[in-house]
PDB file of N, CA and C in Angstrom:
ATOM      1  N   MET J  67     -11.856 -26.213  80.170  1.00  0.00           N
ATOM      2  CA  MET J  67     -12.272 -27.031  78.824  1.00  0.00           C
ATOM      3  C   MET J  67     -11.073 -26.507  77.922  1.00  0.00           C
ATOM      4  N   SER J  68     -10.785 -27.437  77.063  1.00  0.00           N
ATOM      5  CA  SER J  68      -9.766 -27.131  75.969  1.00  0.00           C
ATOM      6  C   SER J  68     -10.356 -26.562  74.776  1.00  0.00           C
ATOM      7  N   PHE J  69      -9.494 -26.006  73.959  1.00  0.00           N
ATOM      8  CA  PHE J  69      -9.732 -25.305  72.776  1.00  0.00           C
ATOM      9  C   PHE J  69     -10.636 -26.356  71.815  1.00  0.00           C
ATOM     10  N   ALA J  70     -10.382 -27.640  71.855  1.00  0.00           N
ATOM     11  CA  ALA J  70     -11.130 -28.660  70.955  1.00  0.00           C
ATOM     12  C   ALA J  70     -12.639 -28.765  71.751  1.00  0.00           C
ATOM     13  N   ASP J  71     -12.669 -28.738  72.952  1.00  0.00           N
ATOM     14  CA  ASP J  71     -13.849 -28.907  73.616  1.00  0.00           C
ATOM     15  C   ASP J  71     -14.761 -27.511  73.160  1.00  0.00           C
ATOM     16  N   TYR J  72     -14.221 -26.439  73.101  1.00  0.00           N
ATOM     17  CA  TYR J  72     -14.849 -25.267  72.664  1.00  0.00           C
ATOM     18  C   TYR J  72     -15.416 -25.353  71.259  1.00  0.00           C
ATOM     19  N   LEU J  73     -14.488 -25.886  70.477  1.00  0.00           N
ATOM     20  CA  LEU J  73     -15.030 -26.075  69.050  1.00  0.00           C
ATOM     21  C   LEU J  73     -16.081 -26.958  68.924  1.00  0.00           C
ATOM     22  N   ILE J  74     -16.023 -28.088  69.458  1.00  0.00           N
ATOM     23  CA  ILE J  74     -17.228 -29.045  69.476  1.00  0.00           C
ATOM     24  C   ILE J  74     -18.424 -28.456  70.162  1.00  0.00           C
ATOM     25  N   LEU J  75     -18.357 -27.679  71.164  1.00  0.00           N
ATOM     26  CA  LEU J  75     -19.487 -26.940  71.825  1.00  0.00           C
ATOM     27  C   LEU J  75     -20.056 -26.000  70.748  1.00  0.00           C
ATOM     28  N   PHE J  76     -19.263 -25.158  70.127  1.00  0.00           N
ATOM     29  CA  PHE J  76     -19.674 -24.081  69.261  1.00  0.00           C
ATOM     30  C   PHE J  76     -20.345 -24.899  67.935  1.00  0.00           C
ATOM     31  N   GLY J  77     -19.806 -25.846  67.480  1.00  0.00           N
ATOM     32  CA  GLY J  77     -20.224 -26.792  66.394  1.00  0.00           C
ATOM     33  C   GLY J  77     -21.671 -27.224  66.699  1.00  0.00           C
ATOM     34  N   GLY J  78     -21.763 -27.804  67.936  1.00  0.00           N
ATOM     35  CA  GLY J  78     -22.989 -28.525  68.363  1.00  0.00           C
ATOM     36  C   GLY J  78     -24.238 -27.364  68.417  1.00  0.00           C
ATOM     37  N   MET J  79     -23.753 -26.295  69.072  1.00  0.00           N
ATOM     38  CA  MET J  79     -24.750 -25.284  69.131  1.00  0.00           C
ATOM     39  C   MET J  79     -25.114 -24.745  67.797  1.00  0.00           C
ATOM     40  N   GLY J  80     -24.208 -24.503  66.765  1.00  0.00           N
ATOM     41  CA  GLY J  80     -24.537 -24.003  65.484  1.00  0.00           C
ATOM     42  C   GLY J  80     -25.547 -25.138  64.741  1.00  0.00           C
ATOM     43  N   LEU J  81     -25.200 -26.480  64.964  1.00  0.00           N
ATOM     44  CA  LEU J  81     -26.004 -27.474  64.406  1.00  0.00           C
ATOM     45  C   LEU J  81     -27.371 -27.566  64.931  1.00  0.00           C
ATOM     46  N   VAL J  82     -27.452 -27.426  66.353  1.00  0.00           N
ATOM     47  CA  VAL J  82     -28.776 -27.349  67.008  1.00  0.00           C
ATOM     48  C   VAL J  82     -29.562 -26.049  66.518  1.00  0.00           C
ATOM     49  N   THR J  83     -28.814 -25.025  66.175  1.00  0.00           N
ATOM     50  CA  THR J  83     -29.618 -23.823  65.714  1.00  0.00           C
ATOM     51  C   THR J  83     -30.077 -23.848  64.254  1.00  0.00           C
ATOM     52  N   TYR J  84     -29.146 -24.382  63.502  1.00  0.00           N
ATOM     53  CA  TYR J  84     -29.369 -24.473  62.077  1.00  0.00           C
ATOM     54  C   TYR J  84     -30.360 -25.500  61.532  1.00  0.00           C
ATOM     55  N   LEU J  85     -30.281 -26.628  62.151  1.00  0.00           N
ATOM     56  CA  LEU J  85     -31.074 -27.766  61.584  1.00  0.00           C
ATOM     57  C   LEU J  85     -32.630 -27.535  61.748  1.00  0.00           C
ATOM     58  N   PRO J  86     -33.204 -27.106  62.845  1.00  0.00           N
ATOM     59  CA  PRO J  86     -34.524 -26.756  62.838  1.00  0.00           C
ATOM     60  C   PRO J  86     -35.107 -25.749  61.821  1.00  0.00           C
ATOM     61  N   ARG J  87     -34.157 -24.866  61.372  1.00  0.00           N
ATOM     62  CA  ARG J  87     -34.589 -23.877  60.343  1.00  0.00           C
ATOM     63  C   ARG J  87     -34.271 -24.474  59.027  1.00  0.00           C
ATOM     64  N   ALA J  88     -33.367 -25.091  58.751  1.00  0.00           N
ATOM     65  CA  ALA J  88     -32.953 -25.666  57.304  1.00  0.00           C
ATOM     66  C   ALA J  88     -33.843 -26.878  56.890  1.00  0.00           C
ATOM     67  N   LEU J  89     -34.111 -27.682  57.902  1.00  0.00           N
ATOM     68  CA  LEU J  89     -34.938 -28.993  57.494  1.00  0.00           C
ATOM     69  C   LEU J  89     -36.258 -28.730  56.865  1.00  0.00           C
ATOM     70  N   PRO J  90     -37.198 -27.762  57.541  1.00  0.00           N
ATOM     71  CA  PRO J  90     -38.332 -27.410  56.916  1.00  0.00           C
ATOM     72  C   PRO J  90     -38.198 -26.788  55.563  1.00  0.00           C
ATOM     73  N   LEU J  91     -37.161 -25.941  55.568  1.00  0.00           N
ATOM     74  CA  LEU J  91     -37.019 -25.170  54.439  1.00  0.00           C
ATOM     75  C   LEU J  91     -36.789 -26.098  53.248  1.00  0.00           C
ATOM     76  N   LEU J  92     -35.834 -27.051  53.572  1.00  0.00           N
ATOM     77  CA  LEU J  92     -35.397 -28.073  52.399  1.00  0.00           C
ATOM     78  C   LEU J  92     -36.761 -28.997  52.087  1.00  0.00           C
ATOM     79  N   TYR J  93     -37.421 -29.379  53.117  1.00  0.00           N
ATOM     80  CA  TYR J  93     -38.519 -30.245  52.990  1.00  0.00           C
ATOM     81  C   TYR J  93     -39.641 -29.571  52.091  1.00  0.00           C
ATOM     82  N   LEU J  94     -39.988 -28.265  52.485  1.00  0.00           N
ATOM     83  CA  LEU J  94     -41.184 -27.630  51.665  1.00  0.00           C
ATOM     84  C   LEU J  94     -40.607 -26.718  50.557  1.00  0.00           C
ATOM     85  N   ALA J  95     -39.563 -26.707  50.103  1.00  0.00           N
ATOM     86  CA  ALA J  95     -39.036 -25.913  49.108  1.00  0.00           C
ATOM     87  C   ALA J  95     -39.777 -26.254  47.712  1.00  0.00           C
ATOM     88  N   HIS J  96     -40.063 -27.415  47.587  1.00  0.00           N
ATOM     89  CA  HIS J  96     -40.749 -27.892  46.247  1.00  0.00           C
ATOM     90  C   HIS J  96     -42.176 -28.174  46.407  1.00  0.00           C
ATOM     91  N   LYS J  97     -42.759 -27.895  47.442  1.00  0.00           N
ATOM     92  CA  LYS J  97     -44.108 -28.216  47.715  1.00  0.00           C
ATOM     93  C   LYS J  97     -44.858 -27.131  47.652  1.00  0.00           C
ATOM     94  N   GLN J  98     -46.072 -27.162  47.157  1.00  0.00           N
ATOM     95  CA  GLN J  98     -47.333 -26.120  47.185  1.00  0.00           C
ATOM     96  C   GLN J  98     -48.053 -26.146  48.412  1.00  0.00           C
ATOM     97  N   LEU J  99     -47.839 -25.080  49.154  1.00  0.00           N
ATOM     98  CA  LEU J  99     -48.646 -24.926  50.354  1.00  0.00           C
ATOM     99  C   LEU J  99     -50.020 -24.470  50.168  1.00  0.00           C
ATOM    100  N   PRO J 100     -50.970 -24.931  50.920  1.00  0.00           N
ATOM    101  CA  PRO J 100     -52.462 -24.269  50.774  1.00  0.00           C
ATOM    102  C   PRO J 100     -52.388 -22.799  51.254  1.00  0.00           C
ATOM    103  N   GLN J 101     -53.278 -22.105  50.555  1.00  0.00           N
ATOM    104  CA  GLN J 101     -53.294 -20.772  50.713  1.00  0.00           C
ATOM    105  C   GLN J 101     -53.508 -20.305  52.215  1.00  0.00           C
ATOM    106  N   TRP J 102     -54.505 -21.093  52.865  1.00  0.00           N
ATOM    107  CA  TRP J 102     -54.892 -20.836  54.139  1.00  0.00           C
ATOM    108  C   TRP J 102     -53.534 -20.943  55.141  1.00  0.00           C
ATOM    109  N   LEU J 103     -52.660 -21.765  54.838  1.00  0.00           N
ATOM    110  CA  LEU J 103     -51.609 -22.037  55.551  1.00  0.00           C
ATOM    111  C   LEU J 103     -50.588 -20.716  55.362  1.00  0.00           C
ATOM    112  N   ILE J 104     -50.489 -20.479  54.094  1.00  0.00           N
ATOM    113  CA  ILE J 104     -49.606 -19.197  53.795  1.00  0.00           C
ATOM    114  C   ILE J 104     -50.307 -18.057  54.422  1.00  0.00           C
ATOM    115  N   ASP J 105     -51.538 -17.766  54.367  1.00  0.00           N
ATOM    116  CA  ASP J 105     -52.067 -16.699  55.223  1.00  0.00           C
ATOM    117  C   ASP J 105     -51.738 -16.750  56.754  1.00  0.00           C
ATOM    118  N   TRP J 106     -51.879 -17.876  57.157  1.00  0.00           N
ATOM    119  CA  TRP J 106     -51.805 -18.039  58.771  1.00  0.00           C
ATOM    120  C   TRP J 106     -50.352 -17.887  58.984  1.00  0.00           C
ATOM    121  N   LEU J 107     -49.209 -18.131  58.232  1.00  0.00           N
ATOM    122  CA  LEU J 107     -47.844 -18.077  58.471  1.00  0.00           C
ATOM    123  C   LEU J 107     -47.517 -16.627  58.475  1.00  0.00           C
ATOM    124  N   GLY J 108     -48.340 -15.786  57.643  1.00  0.00           N
ATOM    125  CA  GLY J 108     -48.149 -14.439  57.558  1.00  0.00           C
ATOM    126  C   GLY J 108     -48.498 -13.701  58.806  1.00  0.00           C
ATOM    127  N   LEU J 109     -49.117 -14.122  59.659  1.00  0.00           N
ATOM    128  CA  LEU J 109     -49.585 -13.550  60.898  1.00  0.00           C
ATOM    129  C   LEU J 109     -48.659 -13.676  61.920  1.00  0.00           C
ATOM    130  N   ILE J 110     -47.725 -14.570  61.852  1.00  0.00           N
ATOM    131  CA  ILE J 110     -46.723 -14.959  62.911  1.00  0.00           C
ATOM    132  C   ILE J 110     -45.843 -13.610  63.218  1.00  0.00           C
ATOM    133  N   PRO J 111     -45.324 -12.979  62.279  1.00  0.00           N
ATOM    134  CA  PRO J 111     -44.490 -11.761  62.608  1.00  0.00           C
ATOM    135  C   PRO J 111     -45.275 -10.820  63.590  1.00  0.00           C
ATOM    136  N   VAL J 112     -46.562 -10.531  63.104  1.00  0.00           N
ATOM    137  CA  VAL J 112     -47.387  -9.395  63.791  1.00  0.00           C
ATOM    138  C   VAL J 112     -47.849 -10.151  65.285  1.00  0.00           C
ATOM    139  N   ALA J 113     -48.011 -11.362  65.476  1.00  0.00           N
ATOM    140  CA  ALA J 113     -48.199 -11.902  66.790  1.00  0.00           C
ATOM    141  C   ALA J 113     -46.936 -11.825  67.515  1.00  0.00           C
ATOM    142  N   ILE J 114     -45.674 -12.197  67.086  1.00  0.00           N
ATOM    143  CA  ILE J 114     -44.454 -12.037  67.830  1.00  0.00           C
ATOM    144  C   ILE J 114     -44.305 -10.504  68.264  1.00  0.00           C
ATOM    145  N   LEU J 115     -44.514  -9.525  67.269  1.00  0.00           N
ATOM    146  CA  LEU J 115     -44.317  -8.126  67.664  1.00  0.00           C
ATOM    147  C   LEU J 115     -45.256  -7.817  68.718  1.00  0.00           C
ATOM    148  N   GLY J 116     -46.500  -8.012  68.618  1.00  0.00           N
ATOM    149  CA  GLY J 116     -47.607  -7.834  69.635  1.00  0.00           C
ATOM    150  C   GLY J 116     -47.077  -8.420  71.018  1.00  0.00           C
ATOM    151  N   ALA J 117     -46.638  -9.588  70.978  1.00  0.00           N
ATOM    152  CA  ALA J 117     -46.113 -10.160  72.349  1.00  0.00           C
ATOM    153  C   ALA J 117     -45.000  -9.596  72.893  1.00  0.00           C
ATOM    154  N   LEU J 118     -44.091  -9.010  72.180  1.00  0.00           N
ATOM    155  CA  LEU J 118     -42.870  -8.173  72.519  1.00  0.00           C
ATOM    156  C   LEU J 118     -43.243  -6.926  73.123  1.00  0.00           C
ATOM    157  N   ILE J 119     -44.257  -6.033  72.324  1.00  0.00           N
ATOM    158  CA  ILE J 119     -44.467  -4.834  72.830  1.00  0.00           C
ATOM    159  C   ILE J 119     -45.604  -4.673  74.000  1.00  0.00           C
ATOM    160  N   ALA J 120     -46.419  -5.604  73.991  1.00  0.00           N
ATOM    161  CA  ALA J 120     -47.686  -5.675  74.972  1.00  0.00           C
ATOM    162  C   ALA J 120     -47.256  -5.252  76.313  1.00  0.00           C
ATOM    163  N   PRO J 121     -46.136  -6.156  76.954  1.00  0.00           N
ATOM    164  CA  PRO J 121     -45.848  -6.057  78.377  1.00  0.00           C
ATOM    165  C   PRO J 121     -45.257  -4.481  78.713  1.00  0.00           C
ATOM    166  N   SER J 122     -44.442  -4.023  77.711  1.00  0.00           N
ATOM    167  CA  SER J 122     -43.990  -2.588  78.010  1.00  0.00           C
ATOM    168  C   SER J 122     -45.212  -1.564  77.810  1.00  0.00           C
ATOM    169  N   LEU J 123     -46.176  -1.840  77.201  1.00  0.00           N
ATOM    170  CA  LEU J 123     -47.254  -0.745  77.100  1.00  0.00           C
ATOM    171  C   LEU J 123     -48.411  -0.814  78.205  1.00  0.00           C
ATOM    172  N   PHE J 124     -48.656  -2.171  78.678  1.00  0.00           N
ATOM    173  CA  PHE J 124     -49.571  -2.347  79.687  1.00  0.00           C
ATOM    174  C   PHE J 124     -49.272  -2.689  81.087  1.00  0.00           C
ATOM    175  N   THR J 125     -48.019  -2.950  81.275  1.00  0.00           N
ATOM    176  CA  THR J 125     -47.591  -3.449  82.710  1.00  0.00           C
ATOM    177  C   THR J 125     -46.644  -2.463  83.224  1.00  0.00           C
ATOM    178  N   ASP J 126     -46.738  -2.246  84.567  1.00  0.00           N
ATOM    179  CA  ASP J 126     -45.685  -1.639  85.367  1.00  0.00           C
ATOM    180  C   ASP J 126     -44.683  -2.619  85.902  1.00  0.00           C
ATOM    181  N   THR J 127     -43.584  -2.409  85.485  1.00  0.00           N
ATOM    182  CA  THR J 127     -42.361  -3.551  85.979  1.00  0.00           C
ATOM    183  C   THR J 127     -42.015  -3.404  87.474  1.00  0.00           C
ATOM    184  N   THR J 128     -42.199  -2.253  88.007  1.00  0.00           N
ATOM    185  CA  THR J 128     -41.814  -2.042  89.500  1.00  0.00           C
ATOM    186  C   THR J 128     -42.912  -2.808  90.306  1.00  0.00           C
ATOM    187  N   THR J 129     -44.146  -2.595  90.076  1.00  0.00           N
ATOM    188  CA  THR J 129     -45.285  -3.160  90.931  1.00  0.00           C
ATOM    189  C   THR J 129     -45.600  -4.379  90.336  1.00  0.00           C
ATOM    190  N   ARG J 130     -45.367  -4.737  88.991  1.00  0.00           N
ATOM    191  CA  ARG J 130     -45.780  -6.109  88.380  1.00  0.00           C
ATOM    192  C   ARG J 130     -47.377  -5.984  88.361  1.00  0.00           C
ATOM    193  N   SER J 131     -47.954  -4.847  87.905  1.00  0.00           N
ATOM    194  CA  SER J 131     -49.390  -4.908  87.653  1.00  0.00           C
ATOM    195  C   SER J 131     -49.774  -4.051  86.461  1.00  0.00           C
ATOM    196  N   LEU J 132     -50.917  -4.215  85.978  1.00  0.00           N
ATOM    197  CA  LEU J 132     -51.324  -3.529  84.832  1.00  0.00           C
ATOM    198  C   LEU J 132     -51.471  -1.855  85.133  1.00  0.00           C
ATOM    199  N   ALA J 133     -51.051  -1.183  84.091  1.00  0.00           N
ATOM    200  CA  ALA J 133     -50.928   0.309  84.427  1.00  0.00           C
ATOM    201  C   ALA J 133     -51.280   0.865  82.947  1.00  0.00           C
ATOM    202  N   PHE J 134     -52.686   1.318  82.865  1.00  0.00           N
ATOM    203  CA  PHE J 134     -53.050   1.897  81.518  1.00  0.00           C
ATOM    204  C   PHE J 134     -52.792   3.424  81.310  1.00  0.00           C
ATOM    205  N   GLY J 135     -52.215   3.914  82.365  1.00  0.00           N
ATOM    206  CA  GLY J 135     -51.795   5.436  82.358  1.00  0.00           C
ATOM    207  C   GLY J 135     -50.340   5.593  81.923  1.00  0.00           C
ATOM    208  N   LYS J 136     -49.564   4.785  81.418  1.00  0.00           N
ATOM    209  CA  LYS J 136     -48.243   4.712  81.192  1.00  0.00           C
ATOM    210  C   LYS J 136     -48.033   5.621  79.919  1.00  0.00           C
ATOM    211  N   LEU J 137     -46.904   6.326  79.948  1.00  0.00           N
ATOM    212  CA  LEU J 137     -46.475   7.311  78.935  1.00  0.00           C
ATOM    213  C   LEU J 137     -46.359   6.419  77.510  1.00  0.00           C
ATOM    214  N   GLU J 138     -45.904   5.368  77.665  1.00  0.00           N
ATOM    215  CA  GLU J 138     -45.647   4.483  76.349  1.00  0.00           C
ATOM    216  C   GLU J 138     -47.000   4.217  75.620  1.00  0.00           C
ATOM    217  N   LEU J 139     -47.954   3.895  76.618  1.00  0.00           N
ATOM    218  CA  LEU J 139     -49.297   3.536  75.920  1.00  0.00           C
ATOM    219  C   LEU J 139     -50.018   4.820  75.373  1.00  0.00           C
ATOM    220  N   LEU J 140     -49.889   5.932  76.054  1.00  0.00           N
ATOM    221  CA  LEU J 140     -50.369   7.020  75.718  1.00  0.00           C
ATOM    222  C   LEU J 140     -49.779   7.719  74.287  1.00  0.00           C
ATOM    223  N   VAL J 141     -48.615   7.249  74.113  1.00  0.00           N
ATOM    224  CA  VAL J 141     -47.964   7.701  72.847  1.00  0.00           C
ATOM    225  C   VAL J 141     -48.074   6.739  71.785  1.00  0.00           C
ATOM    226  N   ALA J 142     -48.426   5.288  72.199  1.00  0.00           N
ATOM    227  CA  ALA J 142     -48.720   4.416  71.236  1.00  0.00           C
ATOM    228  C   ALA J 142     -50.073   4.608  70.448  1.00  0.00           C
ATOM    229  N   ILE J 143     -50.870   5.139  71.037  1.00  0.00           N
ATOM    230  CA  ILE J 143     -52.310   5.210  70.432  1.00  0.00           C
ATOM    231  C   ILE J 143     -52.269   6.169  69.310  1.00  0.00           C
ATOM    232  N   PRO J 144     -51.793   7.368  69.508  1.00  0.00           N
ATOM    233  CA  PRO J 144     -51.779   8.294  68.447  1.00  0.00           C
ATOM    234  C   PRO J 144     -50.662   7.890  67.301  1.00  0.00           C
ATOM    235  N   ALA J 145     -49.647   7.252  67.666  1.00  0.00           N
ATOM    236  CA  ALA J 145     -48.716   6.783  66.638  1.00  0.00           C
ATOM    237  C   ALA J 145     -49.418   5.775  65.834  1.00  0.00           C
ATOM    238  N   LEU J 146     -50.177   4.766  66.431  1.00  0.00           N
ATOM    239  CA  LEU J 146     -50.938   3.640  65.777  1.00  0.00           C
ATOM    240  C   LEU J 146     -51.918   4.420  64.794  1.00  0.00           C
ATOM    241  N   LEU J 147     -52.609   5.336  65.335  1.00  0.00           N
ATOM    242  CA  LEU J 147     -53.605   6.102  64.416  1.00  0.00           C
ATOM    243  C   LEU J 147     -52.864   6.591  63.251  1.00  0.00           C
ATOM    244  N   PHE J 148     -51.663   7.329  63.465  1.00  0.00           N
ATOM    245  CA  PHE J 148     -50.844   7.789  62.320  1.00  0.00           C
ATOM    246  C   PHE J 148     -50.327   6.812  61.239  1.00  0.00           C
ATOM    247  N   SER J 149     -50.059   5.705  61.859  1.00  0.00           N
ATOM    248  CA  SER J 149     -49.603   4.500  60.998  1.00  0.00           C
ATOM    249  C   SER J 149     -50.742   4.057  60.145  1.00  0.00           C
ATOM    250  N   LEU J 150     -52.003   3.960  60.745  1.00  0.00           N
ATOM    251  CA  LEU J 150     -53.068   3.469  60.014  1.00  0.00           C
ATOM    252  C   LEU J 150     -53.487   4.381  58.881  1.00  0.00           C
ATOM    253  N   LYS J 151     -53.313   5.702  59.160  1.00  0.00           N
ATOM    254  CA  LYS J 151     -53.696   6.721  58.148  1.00  0.00           C
ATOM    255  C   LYS J 151     -52.605   6.883  56.982  1.00  0.00           C
ATOM    256  N   THR J 152     -51.383   6.751  57.389  1.00  0.00           N
ATOM    257  CA  THR J 152     -50.356   7.090  56.462  1.00  0.00           C
ATOM    258  C   THR J 152     -49.639   5.851  55.796  1.00  0.00           C
ATOM    259  N   ARG J 153     -49.712   4.768  56.549  1.00  0.00           N
ATOM    260  CA  ARG J 153     -48.969   3.532  56.206  1.00  0.00           C
ATOM    261  C   ARG J 153     -47.440   3.869  55.973  1.00  0.00           C
ATOM    262  N   SER J 154     -46.900   4.699  56.610  1.00  0.00           N
ATOM    263  CA  SER J 154     -45.541   5.156  56.562  1.00  0.00           C
ATOM    264  C   SER J 154     -44.788   4.583  57.889  1.00  0.00           C
ATOM    265  N   LEU J 155     -43.794   3.701  57.533  1.00  0.00           N
ATOM    266  CA  LEU J 155     -43.050   3.211  58.808  1.00  0.00           C
ATOM    267  C   LEU J 155     -42.273   4.314  59.311  1.00  0.00           C
ATOM    268  N   GLY J 156     -41.372   4.877  58.473  1.00  0.00           N
ATOM    269  CA  GLY J 156     -40.475   6.070  58.960  1.00  0.00           C
ATOM    270  C   GLY J 156     -41.281   7.317  59.590  1.00  0.00           C
ATOM    271  N   GLY J 157     -42.315   7.599  59.095  1.00  0.00           N
ATOM    272  CA  GLY J 157     -43.198   8.564  59.556  1.00  0.00           C
ATOM    273  C   GLY J 157     -43.702   8.306  60.949  1.00  0.00           C
ATOM    274  N   THR J 158     -44.058   7.091  61.107  1.00  0.00           N
ATOM    275  CA  THR J 158     -44.745   6.634  62.320  1.00  0.00           C
ATOM    276  C   THR J 158     -43.546   6.611  63.361  1.00  0.00           C
ATOM    277  N   VAL J 159     -42.453   6.064  63.139  1.00  0.00           N
ATOM    278  CA  VAL J 159     -41.295   6.037  64.112  1.00  0.00           C
ATOM    279  C   VAL J 159     -41.017   7.460  64.491  1.00  0.00           C
ATOM    280  N   LEU J 160     -41.006   8.404  63.552  1.00  0.00           N
ATOM    281  CA  LEU J 160     -40.676   9.861  63.991  1.00  0.00           C
ATOM    282  C   LEU J 160     -41.684  10.500  64.714  1.00  0.00           C
ATOM    283  N   VAL J 161     -42.967  10.326  64.385  1.00  0.00           N
ATOM    284  CA  VAL J 161     -44.101  10.822  65.091  1.00  0.00           C
ATOM    285  C   VAL J 161     -44.120  10.165  66.698  1.00  0.00           C
ATOM    286  N   GLY J 162     -43.843   8.771  66.633  1.00  0.00           N
ATOM    287  CA  GLY J 162     -43.682   8.066  68.036  1.00  0.00           C
ATOM    288  C   GLY J 162     -42.677   8.680  68.841  1.00  0.00           C
ATOM    289  N   MET J 163     -41.464   8.882  68.261  1.00  0.00           N
ATOM    290  CA  MET J 163     -40.402   9.476  69.016  1.00  0.00           C
ATOM    291  C   MET J 163     -40.594  10.910  69.383  1.00  0.00           C
ATOM    292  N   LEU J 164     -41.207  11.681  68.564  1.00  0.00           N
ATOM    293  CA  LEU J 164     -41.492  13.095  68.974  1.00  0.00           C
ATOM    294  C   LEU J 164     -42.467  13.103  70.015  1.00  0.00           C
ATOM    295  N   LEU J 165     -43.617  12.341  70.016  1.00  0.00           N
ATOM    296  CA  LEU J 165     -44.597  12.307  71.009  1.00  0.00           C
ATOM    297  C   LEU J 165     -43.999  11.923  72.270  1.00  0.00           C
ATOM    298  N   TYR J 166     -43.218  10.942  72.257  1.00  0.00           N
ATOM    299  CA  TYR J 166     -42.468  10.455  73.454  1.00  0.00           C
ATOM    300  C   TYR J 166     -41.582  11.344  74.073  1.00  0.00           C
ATOM    301  N   TRP J 167     -41.012  12.116  73.226  1.00  0.00           N
ATOM    302  CA  TRP J 167     -40.132  13.121  73.806  1.00  0.00           C
ATOM    303  C   TRP J 167     -40.990  14.372  74.373  1.00  0.00           C
ATOM    304  N   LEU J 168     -42.055  14.833  73.772  1.00  0.00           N
ATOM    305  CA  LEU J 168     -42.787  15.836  74.428  1.00  0.00           C
ATOM    306  C   LEU J 168     -43.627  15.266  75.496  1.00  0.00           C
ATOM    307  N   GLY J 169     -44.043  14.126  75.495  1.00  0.00           N
ATOM    308  CA  GLY J 169     -44.556  13.443  76.789  1.00  0.00           C
ATOM    309  C   GLY J 169     -43.805  13.538  77.891  1.00  0.00           C
ATOM    310  N   SER J 170     -42.577  13.084  77.766  1.00  0.00           N
ATOM    311  CA  SER J 170     -41.558  12.902  78.783  1.00  0.00           C
ATOM    312  C   SER J 170     -41.284  14.301  79.423  1.00  0.00           C
ATOM    313  N   MET J 171     -41.384  15.349  78.524  1.00  0.00           N
ATOM    314  CA  MET J 171     -41.278  16.756  79.104  1.00  0.00           C
ATOM    315  C   MET J 171     -42.519  17.077  79.987  1.00  0.00           C
ATOM    316  N   ILE J 172     -43.648  16.763  79.667  1.00  0.00           N
ATOM    317  CA  ILE J 172     -44.846  17.052  80.311  1.00  0.00           C
ATOM    318  C   ILE J 172     -45.233  16.208  81.220  1.00  0.00           C
ATOM    319  N   TYR J 173     -45.184  14.818  81.061  1.00  0.00           N
ATOM    320  CA  TYR J 173     -45.811  13.861  81.899  1.00  0.00           C
ATOM    321  C   TYR J 173     -45.033  13.577  83.187  1.00  0.00           C
TER     322      TYR J 173
END
């Protein structure tokens, strides 16, 4: 491929990446959305985070089966309780890291 082909390729990839994000933003910028839609859209980051974290907590990648005794899950439960009690992101990360470190020494 020539340099011009690479420029066209990168430009096309940028356009395909940018347009699906920009068009709804431009269309909805001056419109008032219903409250139920705003509330529903607020749940999307939580759902994505849950979908990313759940496989590492509940499955064993070597055997491809459910594993409820994994260290990650055992550490995630007290870290979740800490986060619900304190609402501190930094504290939750530190508690989770400390518990994981201690658990890896024992488990």
